[in-house]
Amino acid sequence: MEARRPGRGPYLIIVGVLAAAMIAGWTLVALRGPDHAPVACERPETGLTVASTRLLGEAVAPPAEVPVRVLNANGEAGEATAVAEQLAELGFGRHPEEAAGNDPVIAAQDLDCHGQLRFGADAIGRAGTLHLLLPCFELVQDRRIDGTVDVALGRGFDGLDDSAPVRAVLEALNAGEEPDPALTRDLPAATC
């Protein structure tokens, strides 16, 4: 008696089910838009929101002349310290009080945006330098007079833009040179 081999039917059913599942999965991925955090943080207690167009025409400062403090406003333990270390490696100055800490203004650590760059009226150029690395951050002018800039990390923060063109601009600034206009033209456009 000959052994009966199963037909191709069960195999075709399994392949059909897997193909349908794959098509359904890719359709969901394609229809779902990217998860972008808002640029506007909607937190008036932090200061006056400034349009990024305000940076146009402002001379950016060399990173060494930008005393920066990174603040945790998103609840991610250790992230502010890690970002402060990255900024120091890129040549940025350290805040005279501390390089990183919890945000005293957003004590609940619920800043629901990419983040904020907070600065005084005389530090717009310094904020502009940091804005190269953090193009999706909201610009907030507060009443400080010490020339420092705070980087408040929000829940949408996904890292510094330390791409090659940005690094080249920072290196030129640190060397006391004007950045090549072609470099600033090549800076990647941020999708916020």
Backbone as ProteinMPNN parsed JSONL, in Angstrom:
{"seq_chain_A": "MEARRPGRGPYLIIVGVLAAAMIAGWTLVALRGPDHAPVACERPETGLTVASTRLLGEAVAPPAEVPVRVLNANGEAGEATAVAEQLAELGFGRHPEEAAGNDPVIAAQDLDCHGQLRFGADAIGRAGTLHLLLPCFELVQDRRIDGTVDVALGRGFDGLDDSAPVRAVLEALNAGEEPDPALTRDLPAATC", "coords_chain_A": {"N_chain_A": [[0.829, -1.173, 0.0], [0.57, 2.125, -0.859], [1.935, 5.094, 0.584], [0.076, 7.906, 1.248], [0.555, 11.124, 0.082], [0.26, 14.347, 1.494], [-1.815, 16.83, -0.003], [-1.298, 19.898, -1.861], [-2.886, 21.792, -0.806], [-3.074, 22.485, 2.128], [-0.592, 23.79, 2.461], [-0.778, 25.923, 0.691], [-2.855, 27.329, 1.879], [-1.669, 28.16, 4.296], [0.426, 29.802, 3.322], [-1.129, 31.732, 2.042], [-2.519, 32.893, 4.228], [-0.353, 33.974, 5.682], [0.629, 35.808, 3.777], [-1.559, 37.56, 3.583], [-1.573, 38.583, 6.196], [0.877, 39.909, 6.221], [0.479, 41.875, 4.241], [-1.606, 43.319, 5.431], [-0.298, 44.265, 7.73], [1.771, 45.946, 6.633], [0.161, 47.787, 5.363], [-1.054, 49.074, 7.533], [1.222, 50.258, 8.676], [1.969, 51.996, 6.602], [-0.23, 53.718, 6.451], [-0.272, 54.946, 8.892], [0.831, 57.903, 10.247], [3.97, 59.633, 10.891], [5.188, 59.794, 14.264], [5.358, 62.693, 15.485], [6.465, 65.001, 17.833], [5.019, 68.002, 19.119], [6.251, 71.282, 18.217], [5.639, 73.644, 19.528], [5.342, 74.209, 22.923], [3.424, 75.084, 24.656], [3.614, 76.246, 27.264], [3.32, 78.763, 29.094], [4.456, 79.645, 31.477], [7.168, 79.454, 31.312], [8.322, 81.528, 29.899], [8.597, 84.037, 27.284], [7.568, 83.056, 24.137], [9.546, 82.805, 21.24], [9.734, 83.334, 17.788], [11.355, 81.162, 15.461], [12.314, 82.453, 13.267], [13.347, 84.75, 14.229], [15.97, 84.264, 14.68], [17.209, 84.627, 12.275], [19.716, 86.348, 10.611], [21.045, 86.882, 12.945], [24.152, 86.766, 14.586], [25.736, 83.789, 15.235], [27.123, 82.328, 18.184], [30.42, 81.193, 19.134], [30.636, 77.812, 20.249], [32.13, 77.477, 22.656], [31.667, 79.822, 23.981], [29.147, 79.638, 24.946], [27.505, 79.185, 27.713], [25.906, 76.468, 28.954], [23.12, 74.738, 30.334], [21.579, 71.664, 30.905], [18.332, 70.552, 31.271], [16.151, 68.288, 32.874], [13.055, 67.792, 31.789], [11.344, 65.91, 31.107], [11.159, 63.534, 32.462], [12.939, 61.443, 32.01], [15.326, 59.625, 33.414], [18.699, 60.471, 33.894], [19.077, 61.378, 31.29], [19.445, 64.152, 30.861], [21.993, 64.583, 31.926], [23.538, 62.991, 30.196], [23.147, 64.343, 27.746], [24.249, 66.83, 28.401], [26.915, 66.073, 28.643], [27.45, 65.337, 25.986], [27.187, 67.834, 24.741], [29.316, 69.195, 25.952], [31.439, 67.746, 24.86], [31.232, 68.634, 22.266], [32.225, 71.126, 22.525], [30.848, 73.104, 23.934], [30.301, 75.54, 26.529], [30.064, 75.204, 30.122], [27.349, 75.657, 32.353], [27.536, 78.017, 35.02], [26.516, 77.2, 37.513], [25.525, 74.469, 37.43], [25.847, 71.631, 35.25], [23.804, 69.947, 34.507], [20.461, 68.956, 35.445], [17.303, 68.682, 37.226], [14.387, 70.22, 35.878], [13.528, 73.296, 37.19], [11.287, 74.819, 36.609], [9.399, 73.282, 35.208], [8.425, 71.291, 37.11], [6.929, 68.951, 37.333], [7.887, 67.435, 35.322], [6.754, 67.113, 32.736], [6.91, 68.103, 30.11], [5.561, 68.378, 27.124], [6.641, 68.198, 24.342], [9.251, 68.667, 21.896], [11.239, 70.088, 23.236], [12.732, 72.914, 24.972], [14.621, 75.884, 24.346], [15.901, 78.086, 26.51], [16.581, 81.447, 27.207], [18.145, 84.642, 27.862], [17.51, 88.119, 26.905], [19.873, 89.107, 25.771], [21.16, 86.92, 24.741], [20.51, 85.746, 22.293], [22.042, 85.013, 20.043], [23.613, 83.024, 21.153], [21.683, 81.137, 21.777], [20.985, 80.583, 19.187], [23.195, 79.144, 18.265], [22.929, 76.728, 19.697], [20.516, 75.998, 18.632], [21.166, 74.993, 16.161], [21.833, 72.363, 16.709], [19.533, 71.49, 17.883], [17.026, 71.734, 16.298], [14.248, 71.511, 16.451], [13.396, 72.521, 18.803], [11.529, 74.665, 20.929], [11.885, 78.164, 21.111], [12.496, 80.197, 23.834], [12.318, 83.191, 25.456], [13.431, 84.442, 28.464], [13.722, 86.154, 31.635], [16.37, 86.218, 32.374], [19.693, 87.477, 32.925], [22.261, 86.687, 32.693], [23.488, 85.557, 30.443], [23.473, 82.827, 30.037], [22.241, 79.689, 28.663], [19.487, 77.581, 28.827], [18.725, 74.21, 28.199], [15.897, 72.568, 27.952], [14.742, 69.413, 28.137], [12.173, 67.845, 26.433], [9.375, 65.525, 26.188], [9.335, 64.679, 23.552], [11.948, 64.681, 22.719], [14.576, 63.482, 20.763], [17.291, 63.236, 20.46], [20.438, 64.916, 19.663], [21.084, 66.865, 16.74], [23.728, 66.083, 15.385], [24.954, 65.972, 12.897], [27.262, 65.676, 10.103], [27.426, 68.199, 8.606], [26.522, 70.027, 10.599], [28.387, 69.612, 12.645], [30.671, 70.536, 11.285], [30.131, 73.279, 11.034], [30.092, 73.99, 13.77], [32.75, 73.364, 14.46], [34.135, 75.229, 12.884], [33.239, 77.606, 14.069], [34.27, 77.254, 16.675], [36.955, 77.431, 16.066], [37.218, 80.073, 15.633], [36.499, 81.008, 13.185], [34.527, 82.136, 10.382], [31.709, 80.267, 9.509], [31.601, 78.312, 6.536], [29.463, 79.451, 4.033], [28.325, 77.56, 2.331], [28.234, 75.324, 3.916], [26.296, 75.95, 5.841], [24.142, 76.117, 4.184], [23.886, 73.481, 3.5], [22.899, 72.308, 5.734], [20.819, 69.905, 7.244], [17.312, 69.915, 6.646], [15.011, 70.222, 9.186], [12.457, 68.033, 10.212], [9.848, 68.589, 12.002]], "CA_chain_A": [[0.0, 0.0, 0.0], [1.355, 3.344, -1.003], [1.623, 6.175, 1.526], [-0.556, 9.044, 0.573], [1.183, 12.406, 0.405], [-0.749, 15.397, 1.591], [-1.904, 17.716, -1.16], [-0.727, 21.235, -1.709], [-3.91, 22.652, -0.211], [-2.711, 23.083, 3.425], [0.531, 24.708, 2.292], [-1.289, 27.132, 0.043], [-3.644, 28.068, 2.877], [-0.725, 28.804, 5.227], [1.084, 30.879, 2.583], [-2.139, 32.769, 1.828], [-2.76, 33.584, 5.502], [0.836, 34.778, 5.977], [0.669, 36.926, 2.831], [-2.603, 38.512, 3.976], [-1.121, 39.248, 7.422], [1.954, 40.819, 5.852], [-0.119, 43.013, 3.53], [-2.344, 44.108, 6.422], [0.686, 44.953, 8.574], [2.398, 47.026, 5.891], [-0.862, 48.807, 5.121], [-1.169, 49.854, 8.77], [2.429, 51.075, 8.807], [1.936, 53.051, 5.584], [-1.295, 54.68, 6.73], [0.007, 55.639, 10.144], [1.804, 58.97, 10.054], [5.051, 59.633, 11.865], [4.867, 60.328, 15.584], [6.151, 63.886, 15.735], [6.052, 65.81, 18.967], [4.833, 69.388, 18.69], [7.322, 72.229, 18.499], [5.105, 74.544, 20.556], [5.19, 73.481, 24.181], [2.231, 75.583, 25.361], [3.928, 76.424, 28.679], [3.616, 80.19, 29.241], [5.208, 79.952, 32.696], [8.606, 79.403, 31.068], [8.79, 82.779, 29.314], [7.992, 84.513, 26.042], [7.944, 82.259, 22.976], [10.16, 83.589, 20.175], [9.723, 82.618, 16.506], [12.701, 80.8, 15.016], [12.75, 83.442, 12.274], [14.072, 85.782, 14.987], [17.386, 83.921, 14.606], [17.748, 85.032, 10.981], [20.537, 87.546, 10.663], [21.78, 86.947, 14.211], [25.446, 86.088, 14.575], [25.798, 82.71, 16.219], [28.305, 82.406, 19.028], [31.202, 79.963, 19.22], [30.13, 76.968, 21.339], [32.857, 77.694, 23.906], [31.121, 81.02, 24.621], [27.74, 79.383, 25.274], [27.346, 78.406, 28.936], [24.633, 75.768, 28.801], [22.665, 73.791, 31.36], [20.555, 70.782, 30.354], [17.341, 70.284, 32.312], [15.226, 67.178, 32.678], [11.648, 68.197, 31.871], [10.592, 64.827, 30.48], [11.091, 62.368, 33.333], [13.903, 60.404, 31.621], [16.457, 59.673, 34.337], [20.037, 60.445, 33.33], [19.167, 61.907, 29.929], [19.999, 65.506, 30.898], [23.433, 64.449, 32.138], [24.129, 62.467, 28.957], [23.136, 65.411, 26.736], [25.235, 67.824, 28.841], [28.234, 65.538, 28.295], [27.58, 65.451, 24.529], [27.416, 69.245, 24.416], [30.681, 69.514, 26.374], [32.327, 67.147, 23.858], [31.148, 69.477, 21.07], [32.893, 72.384, 22.813], [30.009, 74.083, 24.621], [30.656, 75.868, 27.895], [29.171, 74.682, 31.164], [26.646, 76.63, 33.192], [28.325, 78.23, 36.235], [25.97, 76.506, 38.681], [25.537, 73.023, 37.213], [25.705, 71.302, 33.832], [22.549, 69.217, 34.276], [19.609, 68.812, 36.625], [15.863, 68.673, 36.974], [13.855, 71.528, 35.511], [12.817, 73.911, 38.307], [10.039, 75.427, 36.145], [8.499, 72.171, 34.863], [8.741, 70.35, 38.185], [6.233, 67.676, 37.1], [8.618, 66.782, 34.236], [5.753, 66.72, 31.742], [7.014, 68.993, 28.958], [5.06, 67.518, 26.051], [7.105, 68.7, 23.05], [10.659, 68.277, 21.751], [11.985, 70.733, 24.302], [12.823, 74.369, 24.912], [15.86, 76.609, 24.575], [15.542, 79.277, 27.293], [17.703, 82.372, 27.184], [17.826, 86.042, 28.098], [17.432, 88.99, 25.726], [21.184, 89.327, 25.159], [21.779, 85.637, 24.391], [19.843, 85.161, 21.128], [23.071, 84.364, 19.226], [24.005, 81.791, 21.842], [20.586, 80.189, 21.551], [21.069, 80.199, 17.78], [24.198, 78.088, 18.129], [22.313, 75.483, 20.17], [19.405, 75.662, 17.735], [21.727, 74.168, 15.089], [21.785, 70.978, 17.181], [18.191, 71.198, 18.392], [16.191, 72.587, 15.445], [12.81, 71.385, 16.734], [13.115, 73.057, 20.125], [10.876, 75.963, 21.03], [12.746, 79.225, 21.631], [11.793, 80.904, 24.905], [13.095, 84.258, 26.079], [13.003, 84.709, 29.835], [14.269, 87.397, 32.201], [17.751, 86.073, 32.854], [20.623, 88.489, 32.423], [23.617, 86.159, 32.825], [24.03, 85.04, 29.19], [23.408, 81.37, 29.947], [21.125, 79.11, 27.921], [19.008, 76.302, 29.351], [18.132, 73.25, 27.268], [14.913, 71.763, 28.688], [14.392, 68.256, 27.31], [10.77, 67.448, 26.482], [9.072, 64.112, 25.914], [9.585, 64.387, 22.144], [13.379, 64.775, 22.425], [15.103, 62.237, 20.201], [18.726, 63.344, 20.252], [21.028, 66.092, 19.03], [21.412, 66.754, 15.321], [25.169, 66.305, 15.275], [25.341, 65.51, 11.566], [28.541, 66.214, 9.629], [27.385, 69.647, 8.338], [26.398, 70.768, 11.861], [29.703, 69.532, 13.296], [31.603, 71.4, 10.554], [29.823, 74.658, 11.431], [30.551, 74.162, 15.152], [34.215, 73.368, 14.456], [34.567, 76.53, 12.354], [32.975, 78.609, 15.108], [35.236, 77.047, 17.757], [38.268, 77.861, 15.581], [37.178, 81.514, 15.447], [36.282, 81.296, 11.769], [33.147, 82.205, 9.905], [31.382, 79.02, 8.814], [31.415, 78.373, 5.09], [28.033, 79.544, 3.719], [27.865, 76.307, 1.715], [27.929, 74.389, 5.006], [24.999, 76.277, 6.441], [23.129, 75.78, 3.185], [23.758, 72.027, 3.476], [22.331, 71.78, 6.973], [19.581, 69.182, 6.932], [16.058, 70.54, 7.061], [14.382, 69.447, 10.255], [11.035, 67.732, 10.13], [9.414, 68.587, 13.399]], "C_chain_A": [[0.886, 1.254, 0.0], [0.925, 4.384, 0.025], [1.093, 7.369, 0.743], [0.112, 10.342, 1.032], [0.097, 13.459, 0.513], [-0.685, 16.288, 0.354], [-1.281, 19.074, -0.87], [-1.685, 22.189, -1.012], [-3.512, 23.269, 1.121], [-1.563, 24.088, 3.312], [0.08, 26.025, 1.665], [-2.114, 27.977, 1.004], [-2.715, 28.826, 3.822], [-0.034, 29.987, 4.541], [0.11, 32.033, 2.355], [-2.408, 33.576, 3.083], [-1.569, 34.48, 5.851], [0.941, 35.988, 5.046], [-0.363, 37.987, 3.197], [-2.187, 39.279, 5.227], [-0.027, 40.269, 7.11], [1.396, 42.062, 5.15], [-0.872, 43.913, 4.503], [-1.384, 44.895, 7.308], [1.33, 46.127, 7.874], [1.408, 48.134, 5.568], [-1.029, 49.685, 6.35], [0.034, 50.772, 8.957], [2.39, 52.245, 7.831], [0.899, 54.119, 5.891], [-1.038, 55.487, 7.986], [1.1, 56.663, 9.895], [2.906, 58.887, 11.092], [4.599, 60.262, 13.179], [5.784, 61.511, 15.864], [5.583, 64.616, 16.943], [5.879, 67.244, 18.477], [6.063, 70.234, 19.007], [6.873, 73.178, 19.607], [4.803, 73.747, 21.815], [3.987, 73.929, 24.994], [2.464, 75.7, 26.865], [4.307, 77.883, 28.927], [4.442, 80.528, 30.479], [6.719, 79.959, 32.469], [9.167, 80.689, 30.471], [8.056, 83.097, 28.032], [8.488, 83.671, 24.867], [8.425, 83.176, 21.855], [10.137, 82.748, 18.898], [11.153, 82.321, 16.07], [13.211, 81.754, 13.936], [13.507, 84.593, 12.938], [15.581, 85.526, 14.929], [18.035, 84.369, 13.3], [18.514, 86.339, 11.117], [21.313, 87.706, 11.956], [23.099, 86.192, 14.068], [25.435, 85.006, 15.647], [27.124, 82.794, 16.955], [29.111, 81.114, 18.937], [30.705, 79.126, 20.403], [30.827, 77.202, 22.681], [32.329, 78.898, 24.677], [29.655, 80.861, 25.016], [27.678, 78.54, 26.545], [25.949, 77.783, 28.956], [24.382, 74.826, 29.978], [21.541, 72.981, 30.733], [19.637, 70.353, 31.488], [16.419, 69.136, 31.92], [13.81, 67.698, 32.883], [10.754, 67.115, 31.281], [10.518, 63.553, 31.318], [12.056, 61.25, 32.994], [15.156, 60.542, 32.487], [17.783, 59.575, 33.585], [20.183, 61.072, 31.951], [19.79, 63.302, 29.908], [21.517, 65.458, 31.078], [24.129, 63.972, 30.872], [24.198, 63.548, 27.881], [24.143, 66.498, 27.113], [26.648, 67.364, 28.492], [28.474, 65.616, 26.785], [27.889, 66.89, 24.125], [28.83, 69.676, 24.811], [31.69, 68.95, 25.369], [32.338, 67.962, 22.562], [31.72, 70.872, 21.308], [32.067, 73.429, 23.528], [30.498, 74.294, 26.044], [29.648, 75.284, 28.874], [28.57, 75.843, 31.951], [27.434, 76.799, 34.487], [27.803, 77.481, 37.463], [26.055, 74.993, 38.537], [25.303, 72.75, 35.729], [24.382, 70.625, 33.523], [21.774, 69.123, 35.581], [18.152, 68.727, 36.226], [15.38, 70.093, 36.725], [13.092, 72.132, 36.689], [11.474, 74.524, 37.901], [8.996, 74.359, 35.833], [8.78, 71.051, 35.863], [8.077, 68.99, 37.994], [6.893, 66.867, 35.983], [7.675, 66.257, 33.157], [5.741, 67.671, 30.54], [6.725, 68.17, 27.707], [5.354, 68.115, 24.671], [8.546, 68.215, 22.908], [11.484, 68.832, 22.906], [12.003, 72.234, 24.102], [14.273, 74.807, 25.064], [15.456, 77.894, 25.27], [16.77, 80.157, 27.446], [17.217, 83.773, 27.491], [17.904, 86.85, 26.814], [18.774, 89.155, 25.023], [21.849, 88.039, 24.675], [21.133, 84.97, 23.176], [20.846, 84.458, 20.21], [23.548, 83.061, 19.837], [22.933, 80.718, 21.668], [20.603, 79.7, 20.107], [22.087, 79.099, 17.538], [23.621, 76.747, 18.571], [21.182, 75.031, 19.25], [19.887, 74.872, 16.515], [21.609, 72.687, 15.44], [20.385, 70.533, 17.567], [17.159, 72.0, 17.594], [14.695, 72.52, 15.735], [12.438, 71.943, 18.103], [12.455, 74.427, 20.021], [11.864, 76.957, 21.64], [11.951, 80.05, 22.633], [12.731, 81.937, 25.523], [12.539, 84.503, 27.47], [13.751, 85.936, 30.357], [15.714, 87.289, 32.674], [18.654, 87.126, 32.216], [22.061, 87.97, 32.398], [24.211, 85.574, 31.546], [24.028, 83.531, 29.05], [22.207, 80.942, 29.113], [20.776, 77.778, 28.569], [18.404, 75.486, 28.218], [17.207, 72.377, 28.102], [14.437, 70.641, 27.768], [12.937, 67.878, 27.515], [10.599, 65.978, 26.131], [9.333, 63.721, 24.466], [11.057, 64.432, 21.757], [13.889, 63.431, 21.911], [16.573, 62.358, 19.809], [19.144, 64.641, 19.581], [21.207, 65.828, 17.541], [22.893, 67.081, 15.192], [25.694, 65.714, 13.967], [26.644, 66.189, 11.143], [28.472, 67.71, 9.302], [27.293, 70.486, 9.62], [27.737, 70.765, 12.588], [30.714, 70.459, 12.609], [31.38, 72.871, 10.912], [30.338, 74.915, 12.843], [32.072, 74.214, 15.227], [34.757, 74.697, 13.935], [34.371, 77.618, 13.404], [33.974, 78.48, 16.251], [36.637, 77.494, 17.364], [38.321, 79.374, 15.353], [36.966, 81.933, 14.007], [34.797, 81.453, 11.485], [32.844, 80.888, 9.205], [31.18, 79.268, 7.323], [29.92, 78.444, 4.798], [27.481, 78.279, 3.068], [27.509, 75.286, 2.79], [26.564, 74.679, 5.606], [23.865, 76.002, 5.476], [22.855, 74.282, 3.181], [23.174, 71.451, 4.757], [21.015, 71.088, 6.658], [18.365, 69.936, 7.437], [15.394, 69.644, 8.093], [12.912, 69.233, 9.953], [10.555, 67.594, 11.561], [7.951, 68.199, 13.507]], "O_chain_A": [[1.825, 1.377, 0.786], [-0.262, 4.548, 0.311], [1.632, 7.756, -0.293], [0.214, 10.612, 2.228], [-0.859, 13.471, -0.263], [0.373, 16.467, -0.249], [-0.805, 19.341, 0.233], [-1.293, 23.303, -0.666], [-3.598, 24.49, 1.255], [-1.563, 25.115, 3.989], [0.516, 27.103, 2.072], [-2.073, 29.206, 0.946], [-2.947, 29.999, 4.114], [0.074, 31.062, 5.131], [0.497, 33.196, 2.466], [-2.515, 34.801, 3.025], [-1.758, 35.623, 6.269], [1.306, 37.078, 5.489], [-0.075, 39.181, 3.129], [-2.415, 40.485, 5.319], [-0.012, 41.363, 7.674], [1.812, 43.181, 5.45], [-0.786, 45.137, 4.409], [-1.63, 46.064, 7.604], [1.432, 47.207, 8.456], [1.787, 49.303, 5.508], [-1.134, 50.906, 6.232], [-0.118, 51.929, 9.351], [2.741, 53.367, 8.195], [1.124, 55.299, 5.621], [-1.54, 56.603, 8.121], [2.171, 56.327, 9.389], [2.786, 58.147, 12.069], [3.742, 61.145, 13.2], [6.869, 61.341, 16.42], [4.374, 64.819, 17.054], [6.531, 67.651, 17.516], [6.813, 69.943, 19.938], [7.642, 73.48, 20.519], [4.098, 72.738, 21.775], [3.571, 73.235, 25.922], [1.61, 75.3, 27.656], [5.493, 78.21, 28.966], [5.067, 81.588, 30.529], [7.473, 80.415, 33.329], [10.375, 80.915, 30.534], [7.022, 82.502, 27.728], [9.693, 83.583, 24.631], [7.797, 84.191, 21.556], [10.487, 81.568, 18.932], [12.055, 83.131, 16.284], [14.419, 81.848, 13.717], [14.23, 85.328, 12.266], [16.378, 86.447, 15.106], [19.258, 84.481, 13.216], [18.009, 87.313, 11.674], [22.165, 88.589, 12.052], [23.141, 85.105, 13.491], [25.161, 85.275, 16.817], [28.121, 83.272, 16.414], [28.544, 80.05, 18.689], [30.386, 79.681, 21.454], [30.186, 77.133, 23.73], [32.519, 78.989, 25.89], [28.997, 81.836, 25.378], [27.784, 77.316, 26.477], [24.942, 78.49, 28.974], [25.299, 74.216, 30.528], [20.648, 73.544, 30.1], [20.087, 69.86, 32.522], [15.973, 69.037, 30.777], [13.408, 68.006, 34.005], [9.58, 67.345, 30.992], [9.872, 62.588, 30.91], [12.008, 60.196, 33.627], [15.946, 61.468, 32.307], [17.963, 58.698, 32.74], [21.304, 61.278, 31.486], [20.587, 63.602, 29.02], [22.24, 66.223, 30.44], [25.187, 64.486, 30.511], [25.203, 63.656, 27.178], [24.823, 67.035, 26.238], [27.483, 68.174, 28.089], [29.583, 65.928, 26.353], [28.744, 67.135, 23.274], [29.47, 70.438, 24.087], [32.686, 69.605, 25.061], [33.338, 67.977, 21.844], [31.708, 71.71, 20.406], [32.54, 74.55, 23.716], [31.028, 73.385, 26.684], [28.532, 74.92, 28.503], [29.214, 76.868, 32.175], [27.957, 75.814, 35.009], [28.581, 77.162, 38.363], [26.589, 74.311, 39.411], [24.648, 73.53, 35.037], [23.886, 70.716, 32.4], [22.342, 69.198, 36.67], [17.813, 68.704, 35.043], [15.905, 71.049, 37.296], [12.11, 71.548, 37.146], [10.61, 74.729, 38.754], [7.823, 74.528, 36.167], [9.306, 69.998, 35.503], [8.609, 67.978, 38.448], [6.495, 65.731, 35.728], [7.782, 65.11, 32.723], [4.676, 68.001, 30.018], [7.551, 67.361, 27.284], [4.441, 68.487, 23.933], [9.008, 67.423, 23.729], [12.32, 68.134, 23.48], [11.373, 72.762, 23.186], [15.051, 74.199, 25.799], [14.743, 78.712, 24.689], [17.858, 79.681, 27.772], [16.024, 84.062, 27.393], [18.309, 86.341, 25.769], [18.813, 89.326, 23.805], [23.0, 88.075, 24.239], [21.202, 83.748, 23.042], [20.529, 83.407, 19.653], [23.853, 82.106, 19.123], [23.237, 79.547, 21.441], [20.277, 78.545, 19.832], [21.871, 78.22, 16.704], [23.805, 75.739, 17.889], [20.923, 73.836, 19.107], [19.098, 74.156, 15.898], [21.322, 71.859, 14.577], [20.086, 69.339, 17.576], [16.485, 72.861, 18.16], [13.949, 73.398, 15.301], [11.282, 71.845, 18.516], [12.779, 75.231, 19.148], [12.59, 76.624, 22.576], [10.867, 80.542, 22.323], [13.795, 81.6, 26.043], [11.344, 84.74, 27.645], [14.349, 86.673, 29.574], [16.217, 88.208, 33.32], [18.399, 87.597, 31.108], [22.985, 88.732, 32.113], [25.358, 85.127, 31.571], [24.525, 83.0, 28.056], [21.282, 81.721, 28.883], [21.651, 76.952, 28.828], [17.665, 76.01, 27.385], [17.673, 71.539, 28.874], [13.803, 70.896, 26.744], [12.512, 67.618, 28.64], [11.565, 65.283, 25.817], [9.533, 62.541, 24.179], [11.389, 64.24, 20.587], [13.672, 62.388, 22.527], [17.039, 61.649, 18.916], [18.325, 65.363, 19.011], [21.454, 64.694, 17.133], [23.264, 68.224, 14.922], [26.731, 65.052, 13.934], [27.072, 67.164, 11.761], [29.383, 68.443, 9.687], [27.92, 71.541, 9.713], [28.174, 71.8, 13.091], [31.524, 71.096, 13.282], [32.342, 73.621, 11.075], [30.958, 75.95, 13.093], [32.628, 75.018, 15.975], [35.724, 75.232, 14.477], [35.25, 78.457, 13.602], [34.474, 79.489, 16.748], [37.425, 77.893, 18.222], [39.35, 79.901, 14.928], [37.222, 83.081, 13.645], [33.94, 80.977, 12.229], [33.642, 80.433, 8.385], [30.656, 80.304, 6.914], [29.169, 77.587, 5.264], [26.303, 77.96, 3.231], [26.596, 74.48, 2.609], [25.773, 73.767, 5.849], [22.751, 75.689, 5.894], [21.737, 73.851, 2.896], [22.975, 70.24, 4.859], [20.193, 71.61, 5.905], [18.386, 70.521, 8.519], [15.242, 68.441, 7.88], [12.216, 70.14, 9.497], [10.829, 66.601, 12.235], [7.408, 68.143, 14.61]]}, "name": "protein", "num_of_chains": 1, "seq": "MEARRPGRGPYLIIVGVLAAAMIAGWTLVALRGPDHAPVACERPETGLTVASTRLLGEAVAPPAEVPVRVLNANGEAGEATAVAEQLAELGFGRHPEEAAGNDPVIAAQDLDCHGQLRFGADAIGRAGTLHLLLPCFELVQDRRIDGTVDVALGRGFDGLDDSAPVRAVLEALNAGEEPDPALTRDLPAATC"}
